PDB file of C-alpha atoms in Angstrom:
ATOM      1  CA  MET K   1       0.104  -0.156   0.303  1.00 46.00           C
ATOM      2  CA  ALA K   2       0.956   3.712   0.094  1.00 47.00           C
ATOM      3  CA  ASN K   3       1.583   5.920   3.246  1.00 55.00           C
ATOM      4  CA  SER K   4      -2.015   5.669   4.077  1.00 70.00           C
ATOM      5  CA  PRO K   5      -3.438   2.899   5.904  1.00 83.00           C
ATOM      6  CA  LEU K   6      -5.769   2.066   3.097  1.00 94.00           C
ATOM      7  CA  GLY K   7      -4.277   4.385   0.147  1.00 94.00           C
ATOM      8  CA  ARG K   8      -6.122   4.152  -3.671  1.00 95.00           C
ATOM      9  CA  THR K   9      -9.259   3.188  -3.250  1.00 96.00           C
ATOM     10  CA  LEU K  10     -12.870   2.584  -5.635  1.00 97.00           C
ATOM     11  CA  LEU K  11     -15.452   2.000  -3.300  1.00 97.00           C
ATOM     12  CA  ILE K  12     -18.418  -0.236  -4.972  1.00 98.00           C
ATOM     13  CA  ALA K  13     -21.760   0.565  -4.061  1.00 96.00           C
ATOM     14  CA  ASN K  14     -24.890  -0.806  -4.395  1.00 95.00           C
ATOM     15  CA  PRO K  15     -27.501   1.693  -3.822  1.00 94.00           C
ATOM     16  CA  ALA K  16     -30.126  -0.214  -3.888  1.00 88.00           C
ATOM     17  CA  SER K  17     -29.214  -2.579  -0.402  1.00 89.00           C
ATOM     18  CA  HIS K  18     -31.001  -2.014   2.999  1.00 82.00           C
ATOM     19  CA  SER K  19     -33.798  -2.059   1.619  1.00 79.00           C
ATOM     20  CA  GLY K  20     -32.317   1.630  -0.653  1.00 84.00           C
ATOM     21  CA  LYS K  21     -30.844   3.132   2.738  1.00 87.00           C
ATOM     22  CA  GLY K  22     -27.376   1.923   0.951  1.00 89.00           C
ATOM     23  CA  ALA K  23     -27.323   4.910  -1.083  1.00 92.00           C
ATOM     24  CA  ALA K  24     -27.247   7.115   1.315  1.00 93.00           C
ATOM     25  CA  GLY K  25     -24.601   5.316   3.390  1.00 93.00           C
ATOM     26  CA  ALA K  26     -22.565   5.307  -0.045  1.00 92.00           C
ATOM     27  CA  GLU K  27     -22.730   9.270  -0.407  1.00 94.00           C
ATOM     28  CA  PHE K  28     -21.694   9.612   2.879  1.00 94.00           C
ATOM     29  CA  ALA K  29     -18.508   7.508   3.035  1.00 93.00           C
ATOM     30  CA  GLN K  30     -17.621   9.246   0.251  1.00 93.00           C
ATOM     31  CA  ARG K  31     -17.933  12.110   1.837  1.00 92.00           C
ATOM     32  CA  PHE K  32     -16.354  10.412   4.660  1.00 90.00           C
ATOM     33  CA  LEU K  33     -13.684   9.103   3.054  1.00 89.00           C
ATOM     34  CA  SER K  34     -12.338  11.433   0.667  1.00 87.00           C
ATOM     35  CA  SER K  35     -12.663  14.137   3.506  1.00 84.00           C
ATOM     36  CA  TYR K  36      -9.702  12.846   5.800  1.00 76.00           C
ATOM     37  CA  SER K  37      -7.202  12.665   3.256  1.00 74.00           C
ATOM     38  CA  SER K  38      -4.040  11.065   5.550  1.00 83.00           C
ATOM     39  CA  MET K  39      -6.977   7.955   4.224  1.00 85.00           C
ATOM     40  CA  ILE K  40      -6.513   7.271   0.971  1.00 90.00           C
ATOM     41  CA  ASP K  41      -3.974   7.781  -1.989  1.00 91.00           C
ATOM     42  CA  GLY K  42      -7.685   9.232  -3.674  1.00 91.00           C
ATOM     43  CA  LEU K  43     -11.050   7.449  -4.236  1.00 94.00           C
ATOM     44  CA  ASP K  44     -12.564   5.963  -6.871  1.00 95.00           C
ATOM     45  CA  ALA K  45     -16.721   5.712  -5.785  1.00 95.00           C
ATOM     46  CA  ARG K  46     -18.905   2.995  -8.315  1.00 96.00           C
ATOM     47  CA  LEU K  47     -22.228   2.503  -7.649  1.00 96.00           C
ATOM     48  CA  THR K  48     -24.077  -1.248  -8.346  1.00 96.00           C
ATOM     49  CA  ALA K  49     -26.257  -0.194 -10.927  1.00 93.00           C
ATOM     50  CA  GLY K  50     -28.190  -4.390 -10.953  1.00 90.00           C
ATOM     51  CA  ALA K  51     -26.691  -8.051 -10.560  1.00 90.00           C
ATOM     52  CA  GLY K  52     -23.616  -8.632 -11.088  1.00 93.00           C
ATOM     53  CA  ASP K  53     -22.028  -4.903 -12.012  1.00 97.00           C
ATOM     54  CA  ALA K  54     -19.750  -4.788  -9.053  1.00 97.00           C
ATOM     55  CA  THR K  55     -18.249  -8.508 -10.745  1.00 98.00           C
ATOM     56  CA  GLY K  56     -17.383  -6.681 -14.019  1.00 97.00           C
ATOM     57  CA  ILE K  57     -16.141  -3.875 -11.895  1.00 98.00           C
ATOM     58  CA  ALA K  58     -14.229  -5.447  -9.831  1.00 98.00           C
ATOM     59  CA  ALA K  59     -12.838  -7.356 -12.173  1.00 98.00           C
ATOM     60  CA  GLU K  60     -11.232  -3.889 -13.944  1.00 96.00           C
ATOM     61  CA  ALA K  61      -9.651  -2.601 -10.719  1.00 95.00           C
ATOM     62  CA  HIS K  62      -6.436  -1.999 -11.162  1.00 96.00           C
ATOM     63  CA  GLY K  63      -3.889  -0.756  -9.273  1.00 95.00           C
ATOM     64  CA  TYR K  64      -6.033   0.500  -6.440  1.00 97.00           C
ATOM     65  CA  ASP K  65      -4.870  -0.329  -3.753  1.00 97.00           C
ATOM     66  CA  THR K  66      -7.858  -1.555  -1.615  1.00 97.00           C
ATOM     67  CA  VAL K  67     -11.850  -1.941  -2.368  1.00 98.00           C
ATOM     68  CA  LEU K  68     -14.753  -1.809  -0.197  1.00 98.00           C
ATOM     69  CA  VAL K  69     -17.861  -3.569  -0.557  1.00 98.00           C
ATOM     70  CA  LEU K  70     -20.401  -0.831   0.399  1.00 97.00           C
ATOM     71  CA  GLY K  71     -23.515  -3.331   0.525  1.00 96.00           C
ATOM     72  CA  GLY K  72     -25.485  -7.100   1.633  1.00 94.00           C
ATOM     73  CA  ASP K  73     -23.992 -10.254   1.015  1.00 94.00           C
ATOM     74  CA  GLY K  74     -25.307 -10.482  -2.409  1.00 93.00           C
ATOM     75  CA  VAL K  75     -22.541  -7.280  -3.254  1.00 96.00           C
ATOM     76  CA  ILE K  76     -19.802  -8.741  -0.940  1.00 97.00           C
ATOM     77  CA  HIS K  77     -19.773 -11.452  -3.142  1.00 97.00           C
ATOM     78  CA  GLU K  78     -20.400 -10.191  -6.590  1.00 97.00           C
ATOM     79  CA  THR K  79     -16.567  -8.401  -6.621  1.00 98.00           C
ATOM     80  CA  VAL K  80     -14.905 -10.970  -4.631  1.00 98.00           C
ATOM     81  CA  ARG K  81     -15.731 -13.510  -7.844  1.00 97.00           C
ATOM     82  CA  GLY K  82     -14.497  -9.958 -10.035  1.00 98.00           C
ATOM     83  CA  ILE K  83     -11.361  -9.781  -7.324  1.00 98.00           C
ATOM     84  CA  MET K  84     -10.558 -13.377  -7.945  1.00 98.00           C
ATOM     85  CA  ARG K  85      -9.825 -12.407 -11.234  1.00 98.00           C
ATOM     86  CA  HIS K  86      -7.173 -10.726 -11.405  1.00 98.00           C
ATOM     87  CA  PRO K  87      -3.013 -12.142 -10.636  1.00 97.00           C
ATOM     88  CA  ARG K  88      -2.877 -13.139  -6.312  1.00 97.00           C
ATOM     89  CA  GLU K  89      -0.151 -10.694  -6.034  1.00 96.00           C
ATOM     90  CA  GLU K  90      -2.336  -7.748  -7.740  1.00 96.00           C
ATOM     91  CA  ARG K  91      -5.415  -8.546  -5.563  1.00 98.00           C
ATOM     92  CA  PRO K  92      -6.744  -5.425  -3.991  1.00 98.00           C
ATOM     93  CA  THR K  93      -7.291  -5.729  -0.675  1.00 98.00           C
ATOM     94  CA  LEU K  94     -10.759  -5.763   0.339  1.00 98.00           C
ATOM     95  CA  GLY K  95     -12.686  -4.078   3.010  1.00 98.00           C
ATOM     96  CA  VAL K  96     -16.368  -4.464   3.980  1.00 98.00           C
ATOM     97  CA  ILE K  97     -19.348  -1.965   5.154  1.00 98.00           C
ATOM     98  CA  PRO K  98     -21.733  -4.223   5.132  1.00 96.00           C
ATOM     99  CA  MET K  99     -26.028  -3.306   4.360  1.00 95.00           C
ATOM    100  CA  GLY K 100     -27.349  -5.554   3.606  1.00 91.00           C
ATOM    101  CA  SER K 101     -30.295  -7.687   4.809  1.00 84.00           C
ATOM    102  CA  GLY K 102     -28.344 -10.877   6.563  1.00 88.00           C
ATOM    103  CA  ASN K 103     -24.811  -9.540   6.501  1.00 94.00           C
ATOM    104  CA  ASP K 104     -23.164 -12.899   7.317  1.00 95.00           C
ATOM    105  CA  TYR K 105     -19.691 -12.292   5.668  1.00 97.00           C
ATOM    106  CA  ALA K 106     -19.820  -8.783   7.848  1.00 97.00           C
ATOM    107  CA  ARG K 107     -20.631 -10.717  11.318  1.00 96.00           C
ATOM    108  CA  THR K 108     -17.419 -13.427  10.585  1.00 97.00           C
ATOM    109  CA  LEU K 109     -14.740 -10.924  10.160  1.00 97.00           C
ATOM    110  CA  GLY K 110     -16.289  -8.400  12.875  1.00 97.00           C
ATOM    111  CA  MET K 111     -17.283  -5.930  11.697  1.00 98.00           C
ATOM    112  CA  ALA K 112     -19.617  -3.035  12.945  1.00 97.00           C
ATOM    113  CA  ARG K 113     -24.003  -3.995  11.373  1.00 96.00           C
ATOM    114  CA  ASN K 114     -25.776  -0.993   8.981  1.00 94.00           C
ATOM    115  CA  ASP K 115     -23.246   1.434  10.762  1.00 95.00           C
ATOM    116  CA  VAL K 116     -21.610   2.886   8.424  1.00 95.00           C
ATOM    117  CA  GLU K 117     -20.103   5.893  10.327  1.00 94.00           C
ATOM    118  CA  GLY K 118     -18.968   2.236  12.747  1.00 95.00           C
ATOM    119  CA  ALA K 119     -17.477   0.018  10.020  1.00 96.00           C
ATOM    120  CA  ILE K 120     -15.131   2.649   8.137  1.00 94.00           C
ATOM    121  CA  ALA K 121     -13.809   4.111  11.298  1.00 92.00           C
ATOM    122  CA  GLN K 122     -12.483  -0.064  12.317  1.00 95.00           C
ATOM    123  CA  ILE K 123     -11.041  -0.246   7.963  1.00 95.00           C
ATOM    124  CA  VAL K 124      -9.143   2.111   9.055  1.00 91.00           C
ATOM    125  CA  ARG K 125      -8.603   1.276  12.017  1.00 91.00           C
ATOM    126  CA  GLY K 126      -7.964  -3.408  10.751  1.00 94.00           C
ATOM    127  CA  LYS K 127      -5.298  -4.522  10.003  1.00 95.00           C
ATOM    128  CA  ALA K 128      -5.100  -6.912   6.570  1.00 96.00           C
ATOM    129  CA  ARG K 129      -5.132 -10.844   7.443  1.00 97.00           C
ATOM    130  CA  SER K 130      -5.130 -13.057   4.485  1.00 98.00           C
ATOM    131  CA  VAL K 131      -8.191 -15.396   4.712  1.00 98.00           C
ATOM    132  CA  GLU K 132      -9.512 -18.277   2.224  1.00 98.00           C
ATOM    133  CA  VAL K 133     -11.977 -18.704  -0.117  1.00 98.00           C
ATOM    134  CA  GLY K 134     -14.307 -21.297  -1.377  1.00 98.00           C
ATOM    135  CA  LEU K 135     -14.837 -22.134  -4.944  1.00 98.00           C
ATOM    136  CA  VAL K 136     -17.545 -24.861  -6.395  1.00 98.00           C
ATOM    137  CA  ASN K 137     -17.368 -25.453  -9.800  1.00 98.00           C
ATOM    138  CA  GLY K 138     -15.000 -22.098 -10.566  1.00 97.00           C
ATOM    139  CA  VAL K 139     -17.718 -20.341  -8.523  1.00 97.00           C
ATOM    140  CA  PRO K 140     -15.905 -17.612  -5.680  1.00 98.00           C
ATOM    141  CA  PHE K 141     -17.684 -17.733  -2.396  1.00 98.00           C
ATOM    142  CA  VAL K 142     -16.015 -15.760   0.422  1.00 98.00           C
ATOM    143  CA  GLU K 143     -19.268 -17.384   3.028  1.00 97.00           C
ATOM    144  CA  THR K 144     -21.710 -20.726   2.774  1.00 96.00           C
ATOM    145  CA  LEU K 145     -22.262 -23.184   0.024  1.00 97.00           C
ATOM    146  CA  SER K 146     -25.459 -25.473   0.435  1.00 94.00           C
ATOM    147  CA  PHE K 147     -27.439 -28.331  -0.361  1.00 95.00           C
ATOM    148  CA  GLY K 148     -31.478 -28.915   0.102  1.00 87.00           C
ATOM    149  CA  LEU K 149     -33.643 -27.146   2.382  1.00 83.00           C
ATOM    150  CA  ASP K 150     -31.158 -24.995   4.045  1.00 80.00           C
ATOM    151  CA  ALA K 151     -30.207 -24.186   0.210  1.00 84.00           C
ATOM    152  CA  ALA K 152     -34.073 -23.962  -0.404  1.00 82.00           C
ATOM    153  CA  ILE K 153     -34.171 -22.165   2.104  1.00 79.00           C
ATOM    154  CA  ALA K 154     -32.446 -19.877   1.727  1.00 74.00           C
ATOM    155  CA  ILE K 155     -33.262 -19.094  -1.685  1.00 77.00           C
ATOM    156  CA  ASP K 156     -37.025 -18.755  -0.959  1.00 75.00           C
ATOM    157  CA  THR K 157     -35.608 -15.338   0.742  1.00 73.00           C
ATOM    158  CA  THR K 158     -33.879 -14.075  -1.858  1.00 69.00           C
ATOM    159  CA  ASP K 159     -37.406 -14.234  -3.970  1.00 69.00           C
ATOM    160  CA  ARG K 160     -39.078 -12.150  -1.041  1.00 71.00           C
ATOM    161  CA  ARG K 161     -35.868  -9.591  -0.695  1.00 64.00           C
ATOM    162  CA  ALA K 162     -36.218  -8.762  -4.362  1.00 64.00           C
ATOM    163  CA  ALA K 163     -40.046  -9.418  -4.117  1.00 66.00           C
ATOM    164  CA  ASP K 164     -39.595  -6.088  -1.468  1.00 63.00           C
ATOM    165  CA  THR K 165     -40.375  -7.923   1.401  1.00 65.00           C
ATOM    166  CA  SER K 166     -40.784  -6.364   5.584  1.00 61.00           C
ATOM    167  CA  GLN K 167     -38.653  -8.480   6.811  1.00 59.00           C
ATOM    168  CA  GLU K 168     -35.371  -8.941   6.729  1.00 59.00           C
ATOM    169  CA  GLY K 169     -32.433 -11.076   8.442  1.00 57.00           C
ATOM    170  CA  GLU K 170     -33.350 -13.902  11.323  1.00 64.00           C
ATOM    171  CA  ALA K 171     -37.056 -13.106  10.651  1.00 70.00           C
ATOM    172  CA  LEU K 172     -37.056 -13.200   6.843  1.00 69.00           C
ATOM    173  CA  PHE K 173     -35.025 -16.470   7.387  1.00 64.00           C
ATOM    174  CA  ILE K 174     -36.860 -17.783   9.897  1.00 74.00           C
ATOM    175  CA  THR K 175     -40.925 -17.424   7.716  1.00 77.00           C
ATOM    176  CA  SER K 176     -38.771 -19.183   5.238  1.00 72.00           C
ATOM    177  CA  GLY K 177     -37.742 -22.322   7.508  1.00 66.00           C
ATOM    178  CA  LEU K 178     -41.047 -22.873   8.140  1.00 67.00           C
ATOM    179  CA  LYS K 179     -42.686 -23.130   4.947  1.00 67.00           C
ATOM    180  CA  ILE K 180     -40.363 -25.064   3.401  1.00 71.00           C
ATOM    181  CA  LEU K 181     -40.072 -27.429   6.556  1.00 65.00           C
ATOM    182  CA  SER K 182     -43.278 -27.845   6.670  1.00 62.00           C
ATOM    183  CA  GLN K 183     -43.322 -29.778   2.783  1.00 61.00           C
ATOM    184  CA  ALA K 184     -39.646 -30.685   3.805  1.00 58.00           C
ATOM    185  CA  ARG K 185     -40.461 -34.519   2.275  1.00 67.00           C
ATOM    186  CA  ASP K 186     -37.028 -37.459   1.040  1.00 77.00           C
ATOM    187  CA  GLY K 187     -33.948 -35.556   1.174  1.00 86.00           C
ATOM    188  CA  PHE K 188     -31.623 -35.795  -2.015  1.00 91.00           C
ATOM    189  CA  PRO K 189     -29.711 -38.846  -2.807  1.00 94.00           C
ATOM    190  CA  CYS K 190     -25.864 -38.203  -3.616  1.00 96.00           C
ATOM    191  CA  THR K 191     -22.618 -39.631  -4.000  1.00 98.00           C
ATOM    192  CA  ALA K 192     -20.516 -37.506  -1.398  1.00 98.00           C
ATOM    193  CA  TYR K 193     -16.193 -37.871  -1.845  1.00 98.00           C
ATOM    194  CA  LEU K 194     -15.037 -35.818   1.031  1.00 97.00           C
ATOM    195  CA  ASP K 195     -10.382 -34.495   0.837  1.00 98.00           C
ATOM    196  CA  ASP K 196      -9.217 -39.101   0.044  1.00 95.00           C
ATOM    197  CA  ASP K 197     -11.865 -40.939   2.663  1.00 96.00           C
ATOM    198  CA  ALA K 198     -14.733 -43.152   0.692  1.00 97.00           C
ATOM    199  CA  PRO K 199     -17.148 -42.353  -1.217  1.00 97.00           C
ATOM    200  CA  ILE K 200     -19.810 -42.019   0.997  1.00 96.00           C
ATOM    201  CA  GLU K 201     -24.132 -43.133   0.261  1.00 96.00           C
ATOM    202  CA  LEU K 202     -25.492 -40.017   1.191  1.00 94.00           C
ATOM    203  CA  SER K 203     -29.081 -38.638   0.829  1.00 92.00           C
ATOM    204  CA  PRO K 204     -29.447 -35.363   2.953  1.00 91.00           C
ATOM    205  CA  HIS K 205     -32.131 -32.372   3.805  1.00 88.00           C
ATOM    206  CA  ILE K 206     -28.947 -30.846   4.710  1.00 90.00           C
ATOM    207  CA  PHE K 207     -24.742 -30.226   3.299  1.00 95.00           C
ATOM    208  CA  ALA K 208     -23.748 -27.042   3.742  1.00 96.00           C
ATOM    209  CA  PHE K 209     -19.702 -25.872   3.326  1.00 98.00           C
ATOM    210  CA  GLN K 210     -18.194 -22.857   5.226  1.00 98.00           C
ATOM    211  CA  VAL K 211     -15.395 -20.010   4.906  1.00 98.00           C
ATOM    212  CA  GLY K 212     -17.853 -18.785   8.518  1.00 98.00           C
ATOM    213  CA  PRO K 213     -19.552 -20.441  10.969  1.00 97.00           C
ATOM    214  CA  SER K 214     -23.274 -18.437   9.836  1.00 95.00           C
ATOM    215  CA  TYR K 215     -26.110 -17.680   7.503  1.00 89.00           C
ATOM    216  CA  GLY K 216     -29.490 -16.083   7.109  1.00 84.00           C
ATOM    217  CA  GLY K 217     -28.338 -13.632   9.311  1.00 86.00           C
ATOM    218  CA  GLY K 218     -26.808 -15.278  12.517  1.00 90.00           C
ATOM    219  CA  PHE K 219     -27.473 -19.380  12.198  1.00 90.00           C
ATOM    220  CA  LEU K 220     -24.304 -20.875  13.281  1.00 96.00           C
ATOM    221  CA  ILE K 221     -24.477 -23.880  10.930  1.00 95.00           C
ATOM    222  CA  CYS K 222     -20.923 -24.579  11.427  1.00 97.00           C
ATOM    223  CA  PRO K 223     -19.712 -22.889  14.609  1.00 97.00           C
ATOM    224  CA  ASN K 224     -16.435 -23.140  15.476  1.00 97.00           C
ATOM    225  CA  ALA K 225     -15.888 -21.885  11.211  1.00 98.00           C
ATOM    226  CA  ASP K 226     -12.947 -19.950  10.925  1.00 98.00           C
ATOM    227  CA  PRO K 227     -11.719 -18.364   7.441  1.00 98.00           C
ATOM    228  CA  THR K 228      -7.728 -17.968   8.088  1.00 98.00           C
ATOM    229  CA  ASP K 229      -7.044 -21.688   8.995  1.00 98.00           C
ATOM    230  CA  GLY K 230      -7.466 -22.924   4.887  1.00 98.00           C
ATOM    231  CA  GLN K 231     -10.256 -25.739   5.609  1.00 98.00           C
ATOM    232  CA  LEU K 232     -13.493 -25.871   4.601  1.00 98.00           C
ATOM    233  CA  ASP K 233     -15.806 -26.424   7.669  1.00 98.00           C
ATOM    234  CA  VAL K 234     -19.082 -28.893   6.827  1.00 98.00           C
ATOM    235  CA  CYS K 235     -22.048 -29.894   8.040  1.00 97.00           C
ATOM    236  CA  TYR K 236     -24.491 -33.144   7.087  1.00 95.00           C
ATOM    237  CA  ASN K 237     -27.372 -34.694   8.274  1.00 93.00           C
ATOM    238  CA  VAL K 238     -26.759 -38.842   7.924  1.00 92.00           C
ATOM    239  CA  ARG K 239     -29.892 -39.503   8.709  1.00 88.00           C
ATOM    240  CA  LYS K 240     -33.233 -38.604   7.672  1.00 81.00           C
ATOM    241  CA  PRO K 241     -35.201 -36.410  10.714  1.00 80.00           C
ATOM    242  CA  ALA K 242     -38.684 -37.159  11.680  1.00 80.00           C
ATOM    243  CA  LEU K 243     -40.619 -34.037   9.979  1.00 76.00           C
ATOM    244  CA  PRO K 244     -40.386 -32.376  14.342  1.00 81.00           C
ATOM    245  CA  ARG K 245     -36.740 -33.485  15.019  1.00 83.00           C
ATOM    246  CA  LEU K 246     -35.919 -31.636  11.276  1.00 78.00           C
ATOM    247  CA  MET K 247     -37.567 -28.542  12.598  1.00 79.00           C
ATOM    248  CA  ALA K 248     -36.225 -28.788  16.293  1.00 86.00           C
ATOM    249  CA  LEU K 249     -32.574 -28.858  14.736  1.00 84.00           C
ATOM    250  CA  PHE K 250     -33.679 -26.304  12.425  1.00 81.00           C
ATOM    251  CA  GLY K 251     -34.465 -23.824  15.670  1.00 84.00           C
ATOM    252  CA  LEU K 252     -30.849 -25.252  17.359  1.00 90.00           C
ATOM    253  CA  ALA K 253     -28.678 -24.539  14.577  1.00 89.00           C
ATOM    254  CA  ARG K 254     -30.178 -20.522  16.116  1.00 86.00           C
ATOM    255  CA  LEU K 255     -27.265 -21.269  18.324  1.00 92.00           C
ATOM    256  CA  GLY K 256     -24.286 -23.847  16.531  1.00 94.00           C
ATOM    257  CA  ARG K 257     -26.545 -26.033  19.291  1.00 94.00           C
ATOM    258  CA  HIS K 258     -27.856 -28.995  16.337  1.00 94.00           C
ATOM    259  CA  VAL K 259     -24.254 -30.559  15.487  1.00 94.00           C
ATOM    260  CA  GLY K 260     -24.635 -33.009  19.039  1.00 93.00           C
ATOM    261  CA  SER K 261     -27.270 -34.269  17.231  1.00 94.00           C
ATOM    262  CA  SER K 262     -26.324 -37.835  16.353  1.00 94.00           C
ATOM    263  CA  VAL K 263     -27.921 -37.813  12.911  1.00 93.00           C
ATOM    264  CA  ILE K 264     -25.292 -34.408  12.151  1.00 95.00           C
ATOM    265  CA  ARG K 265     -22.095 -34.197  11.125  1.00 96.00           C
ATOM    266  CA  THR K 266     -19.374 -32.358  11.003  1.00 97.00           C
ATOM    267  CA  ARG K 267     -15.681 -32.090   9.397  1.00 97.00           C
ATOM    268  CA  ARG K 268     -13.059 -29.920   7.348  1.00 98.00           C
ATOM    269  CA  MET K 269     -11.778 -30.661   4.333  1.00 98.00           C
ATOM    270  CA  HIS K 270     -10.367 -29.461   1.723  1.00 98.00           C
ATOM    271  CA  HIS K 271     -11.738 -30.487  -1.727  1.00 98.00           C
ATOM    272  CA  ALA K 272     -14.838 -32.843  -2.352  1.00 98.00           C
ATOM    273  CA  ILE K 273     -16.973 -33.612  -4.930  1.00 98.00           C
ATOM    274  CA  LEU K 274     -21.030 -34.463  -4.844  1.00 98.00           C
ATOM    275  CA  GLU K 275     -22.387 -36.135  -7.741  1.00 98.00           C
ATOM    276  CA  PHE K 276     -26.477 -35.744  -7.378  1.00 97.00           C
ATOM    277  CA  GLU K 277     -29.201 -38.395  -8.289  1.00 96.00           C
ATOM    278  CA  ALA K 278     -31.790 -35.697  -9.471  1.00 94.00           C
ATOM    279  CA  GLU K 279     -30.740 -31.292  -9.433  1.00 93.00           C
ATOM    280  CA  PRO K 280     -31.028 -30.205  -5.669  1.00 93.00           C
ATOM    281  CA  PRO K 281     -31.116 -26.848  -5.142  1.00 91.00           C
ATOM    282  CA  CYS K 282     -28.040 -24.964  -4.425  1.00 94.00           C
ATOM    283  CA  GLN K 283     -26.863 -21.926  -2.886  1.00 93.00           C
ATOM    284  CA  VAL K 284     -23.663 -19.684  -3.100  1.00 95.00           C
ATOM    285  CA  ASP K 285     -23.288 -17.193  -1.057  1.00 94.00           C
ATOM    286  CA  GLY K 286     -26.710 -16.705  -1.626  1.00 87.00           C
ATOM    287  CA  GLU K 287     -26.996 -16.974  -5.709  1.00 90.00           C
ATOM    288  CA  GLN K 288     -29.121 -19.563  -7.277  1.00 91.00           C
ATOM    289  CA  LEU K 289     -26.537 -22.164  -8.754  1.00 95.00           C
ATOM    290  CA  VAL K 290     -28.091 -25.538 -11.583  1.00 95.00           C
ATOM    291  CA  GLY K 291     -26.445 -28.480 -11.592  1.00 97.00           C
ATOM    292  CA  ARG K 292     -26.206 -31.743 -10.574  1.00 97.00           C
ATOM    293  CA  ARG K 293     -22.377 -33.078 -10.067  1.00 98.00           C
ATOM    294  CA  PHE K 294     -20.727 -30.420  -7.910  1.00 98.00           C
ATOM    295  CA  GLU K 295     -16.648 -29.720  -7.043  1.00 98.00           C
ATOM    296  CA  ILE K 296     -15.619 -27.294  -4.195  1.00 98.00           C
ATOM    297  CA  GLN K 297     -12.390 -26.913  -3.124  1.00 98.00           C
ATOM    298  CA  VAL K 298     -10.932 -24.158  -0.929  1.00 98.00           C
ATOM    299  CA  VAL K 299      -7.914 -21.273  -2.223  1.00 98.00           C
ATOM    300  CA  PRO K 300      -5.689 -20.820   1.392  1.00 98.00           C
ATOM    301  CA  ASP K 301      -4.654 -17.326   1.571  1.00 98.00           C
ATOM    302  CA  ALA K 302      -6.777 -16.344  -1.305  1.00 98.00           C
ATOM    303  CA  LEU K 303      -7.354 -13.095  -0.719  1.00 97.00           C
ATOM    304  CA  ASP K 304      -6.732 -10.268   2.187  1.00 98.00           C
ATOM    305  CA  VAL K 305      -9.354  -8.667   4.023  1.00 98.00           C
ATOM    306  CA  ILE K 306      -9.565  -5.873   6.145  1.00 97.00           C
ATOM    307  CA  PHE K 307     -10.938  -6.864  10.628  1.00 97.00           C
ATOM    308  CA  PRO K 308     -11.495  -4.911  13.166  1.00 96.00           C
ATOM    309  CA  ARG K 309      -8.665  -4.368  15.659  1.00 88.00           C
TER     310      ARG K 309
END
């Protein structure tokens, strides 16, 4: 970096995030950062206008020391997809100004949520650390990849946000969860190859791969996941629980207590292949992914991200 905490900086902001509050947040962030020249060596700002914009902007972010992204988990995911197109030695450091509904990546980093001033204060006083990034069929993810009912819930919350639901965060995830789980029947048969272990035949309701501990606005699906350890944490069920027990496990996952159940398995891994008999619900950082065969791996030390001190 240059002789300032952030160096040459690009701000990518989603003005529609957090029910439209992202626009005011982006304006404040530009004004605040521009007022303190000691923090940065030049600031450029780009607002997204639709899905996928942040990926293109970040992919063209050549010569920047830092990319700050203001928005929810979706625009963070898009931005990282763009940054990952740069060679490792040319990737700018990522800073997150969380303005979203779930804000799960912000929880993983320990950032102030939906508080632009507080998040910027953490960033300028923070410290960059190297973190892993997951890949599924070549698509990067920074927090979560899941298959089955939890993916169906995540997709439903995305659809409901697009339809301007008044709910957000945990409440949105819970109401979508109750709807999806009440319709749950069988699992999703697949063959799983986890690292170098022998293949296992499963019919999981849930199969989640995590960089950080949570999804759905704080549900601790892999409570011990650490984005700096170079591994993905995995959670899946090995037996088909009856519907009442499935609903109970959903509730326990809010605090990470589901991992004590005899029907749940957790582990850490570096590489996996999942082959499903039929196309399962699948989400990657909240975005739908289609397919039946998925190759998953972790890229250790893939990205430098600013953590609060």
